[in-house]
PDB file of C-alpha atoms in Angstrom:
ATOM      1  CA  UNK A  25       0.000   0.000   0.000  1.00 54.00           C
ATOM      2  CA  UNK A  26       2.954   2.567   0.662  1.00 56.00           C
ATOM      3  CA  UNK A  27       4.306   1.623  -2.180  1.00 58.00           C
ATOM      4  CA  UNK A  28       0.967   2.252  -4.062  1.00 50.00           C
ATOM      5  CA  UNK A  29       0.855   5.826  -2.196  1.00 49.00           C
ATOM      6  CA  UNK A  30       4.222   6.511  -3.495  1.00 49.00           C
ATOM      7  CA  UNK A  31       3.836   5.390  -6.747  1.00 48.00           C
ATOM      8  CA  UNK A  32       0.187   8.069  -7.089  1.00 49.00           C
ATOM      9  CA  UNK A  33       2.356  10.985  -5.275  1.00 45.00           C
ATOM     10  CA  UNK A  34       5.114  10.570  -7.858  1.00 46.00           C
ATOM     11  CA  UNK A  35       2.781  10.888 -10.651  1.00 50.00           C
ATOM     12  CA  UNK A  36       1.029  13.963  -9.520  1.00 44.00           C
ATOM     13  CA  UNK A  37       3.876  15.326  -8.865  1.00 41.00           C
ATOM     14  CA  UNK A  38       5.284  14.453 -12.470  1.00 41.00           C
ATOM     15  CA  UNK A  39       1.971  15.865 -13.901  1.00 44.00           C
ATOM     16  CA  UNK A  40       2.214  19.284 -12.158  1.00 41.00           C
ATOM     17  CA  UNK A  41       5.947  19.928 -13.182  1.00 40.00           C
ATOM     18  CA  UNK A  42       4.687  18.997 -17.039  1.00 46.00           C
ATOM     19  CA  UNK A  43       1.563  21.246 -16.816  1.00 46.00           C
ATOM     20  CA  UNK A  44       3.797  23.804 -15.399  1.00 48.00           C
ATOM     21  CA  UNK A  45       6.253  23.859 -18.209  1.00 78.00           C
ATOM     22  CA  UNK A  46       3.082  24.333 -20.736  1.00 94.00           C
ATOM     23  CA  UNK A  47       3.161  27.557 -21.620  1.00 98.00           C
ATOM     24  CA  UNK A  48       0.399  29.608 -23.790  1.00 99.00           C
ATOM     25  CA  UNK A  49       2.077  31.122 -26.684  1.00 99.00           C
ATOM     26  CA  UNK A  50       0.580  34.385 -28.702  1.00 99.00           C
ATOM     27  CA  UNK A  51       2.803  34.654 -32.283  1.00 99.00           C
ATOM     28  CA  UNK A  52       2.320  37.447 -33.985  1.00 99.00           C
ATOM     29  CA  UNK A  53       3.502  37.656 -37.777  1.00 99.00           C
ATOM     30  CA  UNK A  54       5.632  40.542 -39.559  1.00 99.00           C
ATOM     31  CA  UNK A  55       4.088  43.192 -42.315  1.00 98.00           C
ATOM     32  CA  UNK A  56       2.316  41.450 -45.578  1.00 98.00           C
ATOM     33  CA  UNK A  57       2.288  37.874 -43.869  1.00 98.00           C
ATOM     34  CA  UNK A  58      -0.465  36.070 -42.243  1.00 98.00           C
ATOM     35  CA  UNK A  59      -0.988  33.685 -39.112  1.00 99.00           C
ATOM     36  CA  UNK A  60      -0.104  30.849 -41.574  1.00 98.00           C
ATOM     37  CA  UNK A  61       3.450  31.567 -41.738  1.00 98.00           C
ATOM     38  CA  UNK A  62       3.672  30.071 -38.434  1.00 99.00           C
ATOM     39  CA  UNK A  63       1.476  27.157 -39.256  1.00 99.00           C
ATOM     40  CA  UNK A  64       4.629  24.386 -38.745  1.00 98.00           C
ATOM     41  CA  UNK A  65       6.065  26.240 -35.593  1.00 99.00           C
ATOM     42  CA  UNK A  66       2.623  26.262 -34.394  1.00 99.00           C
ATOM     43  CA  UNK A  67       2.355  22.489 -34.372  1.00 99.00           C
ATOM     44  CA  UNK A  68       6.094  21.955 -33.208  1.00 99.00           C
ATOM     45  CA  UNK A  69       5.266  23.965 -30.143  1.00 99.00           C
ATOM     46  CA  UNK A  70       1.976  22.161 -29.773  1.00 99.00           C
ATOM     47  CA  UNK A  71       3.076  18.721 -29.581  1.00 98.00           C
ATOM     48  CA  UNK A  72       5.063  20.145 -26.761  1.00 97.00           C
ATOM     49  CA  UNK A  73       1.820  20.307 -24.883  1.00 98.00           C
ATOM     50  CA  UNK A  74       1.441  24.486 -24.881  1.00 99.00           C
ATOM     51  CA  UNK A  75      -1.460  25.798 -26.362  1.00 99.00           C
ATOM     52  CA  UNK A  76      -1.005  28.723 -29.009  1.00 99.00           C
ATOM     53  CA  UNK A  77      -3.019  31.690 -30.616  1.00 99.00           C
ATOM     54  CA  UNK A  78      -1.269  32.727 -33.845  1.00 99.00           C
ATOM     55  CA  UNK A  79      -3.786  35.912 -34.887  1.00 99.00           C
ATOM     56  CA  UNK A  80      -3.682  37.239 -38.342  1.00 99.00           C
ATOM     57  CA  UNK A  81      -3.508  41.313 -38.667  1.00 99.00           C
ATOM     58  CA  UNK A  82      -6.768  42.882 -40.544  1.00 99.00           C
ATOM     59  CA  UNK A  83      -6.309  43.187 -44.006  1.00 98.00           C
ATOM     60  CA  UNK A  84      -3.599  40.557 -44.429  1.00 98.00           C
ATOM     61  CA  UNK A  85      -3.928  36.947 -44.604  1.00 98.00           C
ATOM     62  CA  UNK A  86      -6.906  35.010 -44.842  1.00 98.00           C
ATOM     63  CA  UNK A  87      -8.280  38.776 -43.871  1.00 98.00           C
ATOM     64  CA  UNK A  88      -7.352  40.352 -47.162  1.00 97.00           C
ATOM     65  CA  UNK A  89     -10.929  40.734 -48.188  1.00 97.00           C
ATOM     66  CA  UNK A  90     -11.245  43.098 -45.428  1.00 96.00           C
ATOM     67  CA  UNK A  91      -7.896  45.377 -46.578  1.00 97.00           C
ATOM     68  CA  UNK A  92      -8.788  49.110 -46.349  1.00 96.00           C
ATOM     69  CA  UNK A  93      -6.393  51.952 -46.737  1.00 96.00           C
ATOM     70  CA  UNK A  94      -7.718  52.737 -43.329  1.00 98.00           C
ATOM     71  CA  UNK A  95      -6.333  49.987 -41.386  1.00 99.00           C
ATOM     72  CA  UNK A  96      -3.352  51.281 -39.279  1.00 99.00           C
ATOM     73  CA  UNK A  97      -0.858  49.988 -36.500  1.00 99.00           C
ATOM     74  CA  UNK A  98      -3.635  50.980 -33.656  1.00 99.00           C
ATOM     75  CA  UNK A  99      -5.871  48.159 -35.650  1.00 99.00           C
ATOM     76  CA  UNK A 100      -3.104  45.606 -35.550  1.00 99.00           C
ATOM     77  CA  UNK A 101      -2.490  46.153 -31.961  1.00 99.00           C
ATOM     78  CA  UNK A 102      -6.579  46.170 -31.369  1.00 99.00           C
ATOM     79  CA  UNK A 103      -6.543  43.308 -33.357  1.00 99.00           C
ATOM     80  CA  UNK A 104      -4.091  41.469 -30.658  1.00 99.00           C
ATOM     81  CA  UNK A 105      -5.492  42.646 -27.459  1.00 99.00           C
ATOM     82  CA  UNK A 106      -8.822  41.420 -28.419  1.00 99.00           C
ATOM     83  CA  UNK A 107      -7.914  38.030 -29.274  1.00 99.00           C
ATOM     84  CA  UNK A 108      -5.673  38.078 -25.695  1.00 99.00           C
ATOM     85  CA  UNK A 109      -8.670  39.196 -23.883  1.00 99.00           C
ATOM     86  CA  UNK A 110     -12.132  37.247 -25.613  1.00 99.00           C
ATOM     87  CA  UNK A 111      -9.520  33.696 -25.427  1.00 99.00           C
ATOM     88  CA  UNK A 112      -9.124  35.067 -21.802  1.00 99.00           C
ATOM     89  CA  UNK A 113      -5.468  34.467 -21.473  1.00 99.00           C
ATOM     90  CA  UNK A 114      -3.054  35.289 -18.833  1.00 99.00           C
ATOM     91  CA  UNK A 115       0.554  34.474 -18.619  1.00 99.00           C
ATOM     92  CA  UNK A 116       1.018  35.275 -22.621  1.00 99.00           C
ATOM     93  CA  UNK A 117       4.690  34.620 -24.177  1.00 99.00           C
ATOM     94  CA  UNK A 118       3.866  37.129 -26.592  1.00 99.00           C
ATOM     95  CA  UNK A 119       6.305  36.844 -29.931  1.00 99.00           C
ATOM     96  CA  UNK A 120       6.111  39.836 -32.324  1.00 99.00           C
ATOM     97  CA  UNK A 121       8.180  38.912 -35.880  1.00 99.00           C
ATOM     98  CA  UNK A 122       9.238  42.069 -38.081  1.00 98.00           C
ATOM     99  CA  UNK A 123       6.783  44.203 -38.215  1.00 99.00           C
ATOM    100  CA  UNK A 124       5.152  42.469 -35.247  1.00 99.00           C
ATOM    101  CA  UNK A 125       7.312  44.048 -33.377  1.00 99.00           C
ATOM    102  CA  UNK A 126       5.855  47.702 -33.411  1.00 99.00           C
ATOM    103  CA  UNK A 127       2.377  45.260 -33.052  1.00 99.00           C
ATOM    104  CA  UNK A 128       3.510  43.370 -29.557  1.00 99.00           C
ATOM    105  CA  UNK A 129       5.019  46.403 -27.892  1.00 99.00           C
ATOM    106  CA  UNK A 130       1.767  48.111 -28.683  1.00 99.00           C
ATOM    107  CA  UNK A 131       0.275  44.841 -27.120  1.00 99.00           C
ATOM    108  CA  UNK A 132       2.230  44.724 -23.964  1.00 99.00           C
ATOM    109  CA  UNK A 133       1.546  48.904 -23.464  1.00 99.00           C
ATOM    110  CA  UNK A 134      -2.086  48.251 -23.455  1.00 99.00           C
ATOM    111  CA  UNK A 135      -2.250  45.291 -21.420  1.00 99.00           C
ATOM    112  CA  UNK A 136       0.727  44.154 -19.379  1.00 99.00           C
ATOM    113  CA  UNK A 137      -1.238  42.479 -16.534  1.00 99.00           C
ATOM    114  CA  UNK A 138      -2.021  39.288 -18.926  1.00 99.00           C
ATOM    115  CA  UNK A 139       1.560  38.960 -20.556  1.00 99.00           C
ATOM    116  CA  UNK A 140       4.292  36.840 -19.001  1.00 99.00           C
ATOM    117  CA  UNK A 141       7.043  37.218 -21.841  1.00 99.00           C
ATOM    118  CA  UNK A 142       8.140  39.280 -24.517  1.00 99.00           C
ATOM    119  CA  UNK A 143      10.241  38.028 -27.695  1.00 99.00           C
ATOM    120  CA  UNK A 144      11.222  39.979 -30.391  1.00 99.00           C
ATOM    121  CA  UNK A 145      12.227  38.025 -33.526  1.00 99.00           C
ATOM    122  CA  UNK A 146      14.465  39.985 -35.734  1.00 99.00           C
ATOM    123  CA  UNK A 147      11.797  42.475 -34.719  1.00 99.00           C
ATOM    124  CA  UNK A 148      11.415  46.516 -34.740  1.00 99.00           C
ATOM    125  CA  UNK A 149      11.179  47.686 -31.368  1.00 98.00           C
ATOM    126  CA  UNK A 150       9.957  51.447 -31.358  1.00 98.00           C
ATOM    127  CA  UNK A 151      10.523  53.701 -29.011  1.00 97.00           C
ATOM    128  CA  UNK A 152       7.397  56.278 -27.808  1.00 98.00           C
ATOM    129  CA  UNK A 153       6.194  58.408 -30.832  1.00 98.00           C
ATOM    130  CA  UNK A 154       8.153  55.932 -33.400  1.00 98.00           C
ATOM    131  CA  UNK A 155       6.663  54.470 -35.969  1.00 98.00           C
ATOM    132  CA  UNK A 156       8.143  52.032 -38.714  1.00 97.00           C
ATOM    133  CA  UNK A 157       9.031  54.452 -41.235  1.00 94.00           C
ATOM    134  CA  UNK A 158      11.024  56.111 -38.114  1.00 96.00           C
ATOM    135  CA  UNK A 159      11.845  53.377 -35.728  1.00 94.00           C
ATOM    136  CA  UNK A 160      15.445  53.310 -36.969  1.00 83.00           C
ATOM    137  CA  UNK A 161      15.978  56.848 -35.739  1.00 68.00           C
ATOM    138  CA  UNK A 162      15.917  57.948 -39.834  1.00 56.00           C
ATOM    139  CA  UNK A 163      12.875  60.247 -40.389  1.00 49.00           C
ATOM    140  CA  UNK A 164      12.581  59.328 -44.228  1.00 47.00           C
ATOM    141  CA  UNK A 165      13.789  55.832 -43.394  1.00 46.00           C
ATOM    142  CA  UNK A 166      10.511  53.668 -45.001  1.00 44.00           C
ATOM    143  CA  UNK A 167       9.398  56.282 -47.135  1.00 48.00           C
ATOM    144  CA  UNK A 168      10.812  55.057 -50.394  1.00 53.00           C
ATOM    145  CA  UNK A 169       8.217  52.103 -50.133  1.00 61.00           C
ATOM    146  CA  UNK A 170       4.992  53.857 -52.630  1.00 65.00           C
ATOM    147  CA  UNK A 171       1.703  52.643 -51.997  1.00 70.00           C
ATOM    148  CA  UNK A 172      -1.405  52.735 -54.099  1.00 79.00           C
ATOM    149  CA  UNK A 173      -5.074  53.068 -52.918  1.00 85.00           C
ATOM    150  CA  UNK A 174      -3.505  53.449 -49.296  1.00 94.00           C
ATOM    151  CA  UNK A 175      -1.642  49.864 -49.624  1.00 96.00           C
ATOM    152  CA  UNK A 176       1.962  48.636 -50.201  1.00 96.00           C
ATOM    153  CA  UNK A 177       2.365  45.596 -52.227  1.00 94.00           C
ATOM    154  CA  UNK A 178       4.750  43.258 -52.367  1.00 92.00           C
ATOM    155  CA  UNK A 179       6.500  43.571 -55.397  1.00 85.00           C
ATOM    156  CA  UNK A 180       8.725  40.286 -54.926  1.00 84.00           C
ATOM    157  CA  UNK A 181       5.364  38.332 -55.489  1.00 79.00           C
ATOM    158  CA  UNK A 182       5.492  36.579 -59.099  1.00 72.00           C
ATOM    159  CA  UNK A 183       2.770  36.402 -61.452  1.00 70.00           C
ATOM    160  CA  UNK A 184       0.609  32.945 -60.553  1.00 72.00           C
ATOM    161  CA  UNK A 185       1.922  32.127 -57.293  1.00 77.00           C
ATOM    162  CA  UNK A 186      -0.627  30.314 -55.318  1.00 84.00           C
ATOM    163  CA  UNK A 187      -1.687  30.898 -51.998  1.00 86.00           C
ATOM    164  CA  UNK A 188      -0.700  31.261 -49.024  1.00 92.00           C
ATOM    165  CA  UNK A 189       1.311  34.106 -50.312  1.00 92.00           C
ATOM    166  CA  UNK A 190       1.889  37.446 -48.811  1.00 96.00           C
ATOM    167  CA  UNK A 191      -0.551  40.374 -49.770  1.00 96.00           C
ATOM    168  CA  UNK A 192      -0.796  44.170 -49.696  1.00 96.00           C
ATOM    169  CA  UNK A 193       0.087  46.286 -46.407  1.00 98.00           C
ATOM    170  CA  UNK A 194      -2.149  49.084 -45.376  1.00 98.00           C
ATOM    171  CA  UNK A 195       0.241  52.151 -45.510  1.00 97.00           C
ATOM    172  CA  UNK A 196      -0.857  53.698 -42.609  1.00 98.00           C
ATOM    173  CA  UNK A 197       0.230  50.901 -40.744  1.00 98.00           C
ATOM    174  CA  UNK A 198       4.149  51.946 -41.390  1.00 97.00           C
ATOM    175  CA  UNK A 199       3.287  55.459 -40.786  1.00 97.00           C
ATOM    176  CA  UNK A 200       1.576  55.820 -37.899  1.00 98.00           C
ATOM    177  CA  UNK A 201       3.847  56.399 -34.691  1.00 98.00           C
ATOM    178  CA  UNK A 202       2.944  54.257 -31.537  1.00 98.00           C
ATOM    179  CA  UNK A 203       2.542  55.816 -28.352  1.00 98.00           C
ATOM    180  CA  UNK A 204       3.561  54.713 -25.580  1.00 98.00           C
ATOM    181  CA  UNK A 205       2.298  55.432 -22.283  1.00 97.00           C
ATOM    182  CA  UNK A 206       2.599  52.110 -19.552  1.00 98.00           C
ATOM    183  CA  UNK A 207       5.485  51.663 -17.996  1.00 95.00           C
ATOM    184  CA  UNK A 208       4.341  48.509 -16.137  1.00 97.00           C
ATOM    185  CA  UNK A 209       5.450  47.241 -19.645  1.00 97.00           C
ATOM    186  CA  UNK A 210       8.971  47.600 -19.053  1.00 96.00           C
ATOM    187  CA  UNK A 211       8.708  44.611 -15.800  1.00 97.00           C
ATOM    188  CA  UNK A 212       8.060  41.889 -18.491  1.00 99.00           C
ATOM    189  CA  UNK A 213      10.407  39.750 -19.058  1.00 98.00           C
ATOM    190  CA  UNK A 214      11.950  40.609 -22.880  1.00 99.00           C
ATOM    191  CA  UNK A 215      14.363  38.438 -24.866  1.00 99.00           C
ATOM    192  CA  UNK A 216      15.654  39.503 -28.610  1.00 99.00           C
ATOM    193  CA  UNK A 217      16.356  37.096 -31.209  1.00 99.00           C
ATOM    194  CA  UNK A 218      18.546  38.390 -33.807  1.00 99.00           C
ATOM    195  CA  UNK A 219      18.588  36.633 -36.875  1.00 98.00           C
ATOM    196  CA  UNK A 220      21.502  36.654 -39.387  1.00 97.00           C
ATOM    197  CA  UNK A 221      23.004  34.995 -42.801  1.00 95.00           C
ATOM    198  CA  UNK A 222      26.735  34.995 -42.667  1.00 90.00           C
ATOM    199  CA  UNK A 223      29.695  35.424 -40.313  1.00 88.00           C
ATOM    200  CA  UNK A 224      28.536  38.665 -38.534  1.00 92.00           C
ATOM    201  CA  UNK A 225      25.330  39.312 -36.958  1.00 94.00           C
ATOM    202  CA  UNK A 226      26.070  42.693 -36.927  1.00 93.00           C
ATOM    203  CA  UNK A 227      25.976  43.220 -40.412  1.00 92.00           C
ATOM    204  CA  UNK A 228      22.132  42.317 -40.293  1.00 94.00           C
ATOM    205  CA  UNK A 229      19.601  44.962 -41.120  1.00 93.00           C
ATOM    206  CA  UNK A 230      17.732  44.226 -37.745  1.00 97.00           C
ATOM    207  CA  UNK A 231      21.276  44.766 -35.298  1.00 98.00           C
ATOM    208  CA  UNK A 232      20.522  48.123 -34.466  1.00 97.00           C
ATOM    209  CA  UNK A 233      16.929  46.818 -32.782  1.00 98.00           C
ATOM    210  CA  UNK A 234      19.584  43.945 -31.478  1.00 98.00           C
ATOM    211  CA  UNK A 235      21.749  46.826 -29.644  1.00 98.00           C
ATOM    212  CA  UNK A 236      18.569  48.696 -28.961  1.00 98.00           C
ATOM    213  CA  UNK A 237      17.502  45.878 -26.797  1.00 98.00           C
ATOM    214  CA  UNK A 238      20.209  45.391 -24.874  1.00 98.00           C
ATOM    215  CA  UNK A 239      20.247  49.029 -24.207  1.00 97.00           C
ATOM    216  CA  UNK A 240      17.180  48.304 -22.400  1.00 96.00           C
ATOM    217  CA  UNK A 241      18.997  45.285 -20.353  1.00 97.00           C
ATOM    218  CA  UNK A 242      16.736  42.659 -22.464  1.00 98.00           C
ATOM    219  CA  UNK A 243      18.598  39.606 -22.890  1.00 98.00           C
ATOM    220  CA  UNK A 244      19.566  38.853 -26.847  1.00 98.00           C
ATOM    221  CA  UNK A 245      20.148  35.873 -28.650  1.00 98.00           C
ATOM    222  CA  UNK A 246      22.028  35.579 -31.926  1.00 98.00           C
ATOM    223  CA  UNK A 247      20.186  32.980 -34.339  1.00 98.00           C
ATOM    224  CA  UNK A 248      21.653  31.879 -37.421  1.00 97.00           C
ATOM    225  CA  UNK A 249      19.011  31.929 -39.951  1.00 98.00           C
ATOM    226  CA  UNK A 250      17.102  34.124 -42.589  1.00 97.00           C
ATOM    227  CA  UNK A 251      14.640  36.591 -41.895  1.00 97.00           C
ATOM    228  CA  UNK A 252      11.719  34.042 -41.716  1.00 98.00           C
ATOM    229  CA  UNK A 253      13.090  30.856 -39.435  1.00 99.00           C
ATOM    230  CA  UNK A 254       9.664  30.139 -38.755  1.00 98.00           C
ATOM    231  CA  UNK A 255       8.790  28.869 -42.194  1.00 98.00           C
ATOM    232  CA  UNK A 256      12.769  28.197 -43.148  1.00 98.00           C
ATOM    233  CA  UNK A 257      13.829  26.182 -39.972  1.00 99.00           C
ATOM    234  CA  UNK A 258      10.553  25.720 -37.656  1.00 99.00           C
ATOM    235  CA  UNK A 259      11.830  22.528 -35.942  1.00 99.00           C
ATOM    236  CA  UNK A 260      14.669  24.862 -34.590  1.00 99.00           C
ATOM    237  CA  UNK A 261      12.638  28.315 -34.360  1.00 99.00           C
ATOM    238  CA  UNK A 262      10.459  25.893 -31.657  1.00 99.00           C
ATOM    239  CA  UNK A 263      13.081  24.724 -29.904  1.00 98.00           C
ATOM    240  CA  UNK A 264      14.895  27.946 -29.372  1.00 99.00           C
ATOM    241  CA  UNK A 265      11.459  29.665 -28.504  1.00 99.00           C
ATOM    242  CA  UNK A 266      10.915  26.059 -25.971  1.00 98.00           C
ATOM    243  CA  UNK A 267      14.420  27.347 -24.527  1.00 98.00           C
ATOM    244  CA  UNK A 268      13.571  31.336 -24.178  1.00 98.00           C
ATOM    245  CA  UNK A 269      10.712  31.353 -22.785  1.00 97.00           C
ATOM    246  CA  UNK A 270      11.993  28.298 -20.223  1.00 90.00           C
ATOM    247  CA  UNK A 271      14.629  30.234 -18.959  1.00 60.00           C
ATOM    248  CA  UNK A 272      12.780  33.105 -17.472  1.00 56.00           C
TER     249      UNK A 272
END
């Protein structure tokens, strides 16, 4: 009977340290994209046993029906909160890729109760009053991009590609600056992944949001990878986010 006793205590125990490490994951996609671009990370970090939300913007995606040249970044981070607060989760590790980036610290400004993590990956991060087309500190940085009917397409699309493919941005979404007014968002925990093709990370476009971030005292990780690990290398996008967000 002892035995037994021990045997049942052991599990539960096992059980709570497993549902413990389960962690609910929010990943939100970069400018043009979609929620599917994180389709195979998605299931990688399911079959973990965590649960995740990966939202697509308005106007992009499977949402490009609704694409209106007045969709801007305080949509996006509307867009984010909602789905945060109608799924009614707390304890978010809350990924922002790209252009999810401006998105996520929008996020964690409006509500930094429900967010346990923050990870940038090869992100912007904006400072108050910032917006894309000035986030690098360059106030015509971004404006080169032209738009049409209030949207910027994608001009590396190729006639007859199929879908999912990446679609038009709403221009007002680069242009609009973010403020910023919580500081309770600065408590979160915050790790930057820096991704890079070569021998230098520095020499990526996304190192100055790298140094930026550890200006702030986040912790940064170097990744060797393209701009898009999560549909180039998901297996080891999922295990590096498994070994972020872990070591909180």
């Amino acid at each position: 009977m002892r035995i037994l006793i021990y045997m049942l205590l052991a599990g539960m125990f096992l059980s709570a340290a497993a549902m413990a490490q389960q962690k609910t994951y929010v990943l939100v996609h970069g400018a043009w994209g979609g929620g599917w671009s994180f389709k195979q990370t998605d299931s990688l970090l399911r079959s973990q046993g965590n649960t995740v939300y990966r939202p697509t913007l308005s106007g992009l995606g499977e949402r490009v029906h609704l694409a209106s040249q007045e969709i801007d970044l305080s949509t996006h981070i509307a867009d984010v909160v909602n789905s945060i607060l109608f799924e009614n989760l707390h304890d978010v590790v809350l990924l922002g890729h790209s252009y999810g980036g401006m998105v996520v610290t929008g996020v964690a400004d409006s509500i930094p109760e429900r967010i346990g993590q923050l990870i940038y990956l090869d992100a912007f991060v904006p400072e108050d009053g910032q917006s894309v087309a000035t986030a690098h500190g360059q106030q015509n940085a971004g404006r080169e991009m032209p738009s049409k009917d209030g949207l910027i397409y994608p001009f590396w699309n190729t006639d007859g590609e199929g879908l999912p493919r990446d679609v038009p941005q709403p221009a007002k979404t680069f242009s609009q600056p973010l403020v910023l007014k919580n500081k309770d968002r600065l408590k979160i925990p915050t790790t930057y992944i820096l991704t890079y093709e070569g021998d230098d990370p520095e020499k990526d476009a996304f190192a100055f949001f790298a140094r930026r971030a550890q200006g702030h005292g986040w912790k940064t990780v170097n990744m060797q990878a393209g701009h898009n690990p999560q549909m180039d290398i998901p297996d080891k996008l999922a295990e590096l986010l498994e070994q972020v967000s872990g070591a909180q």
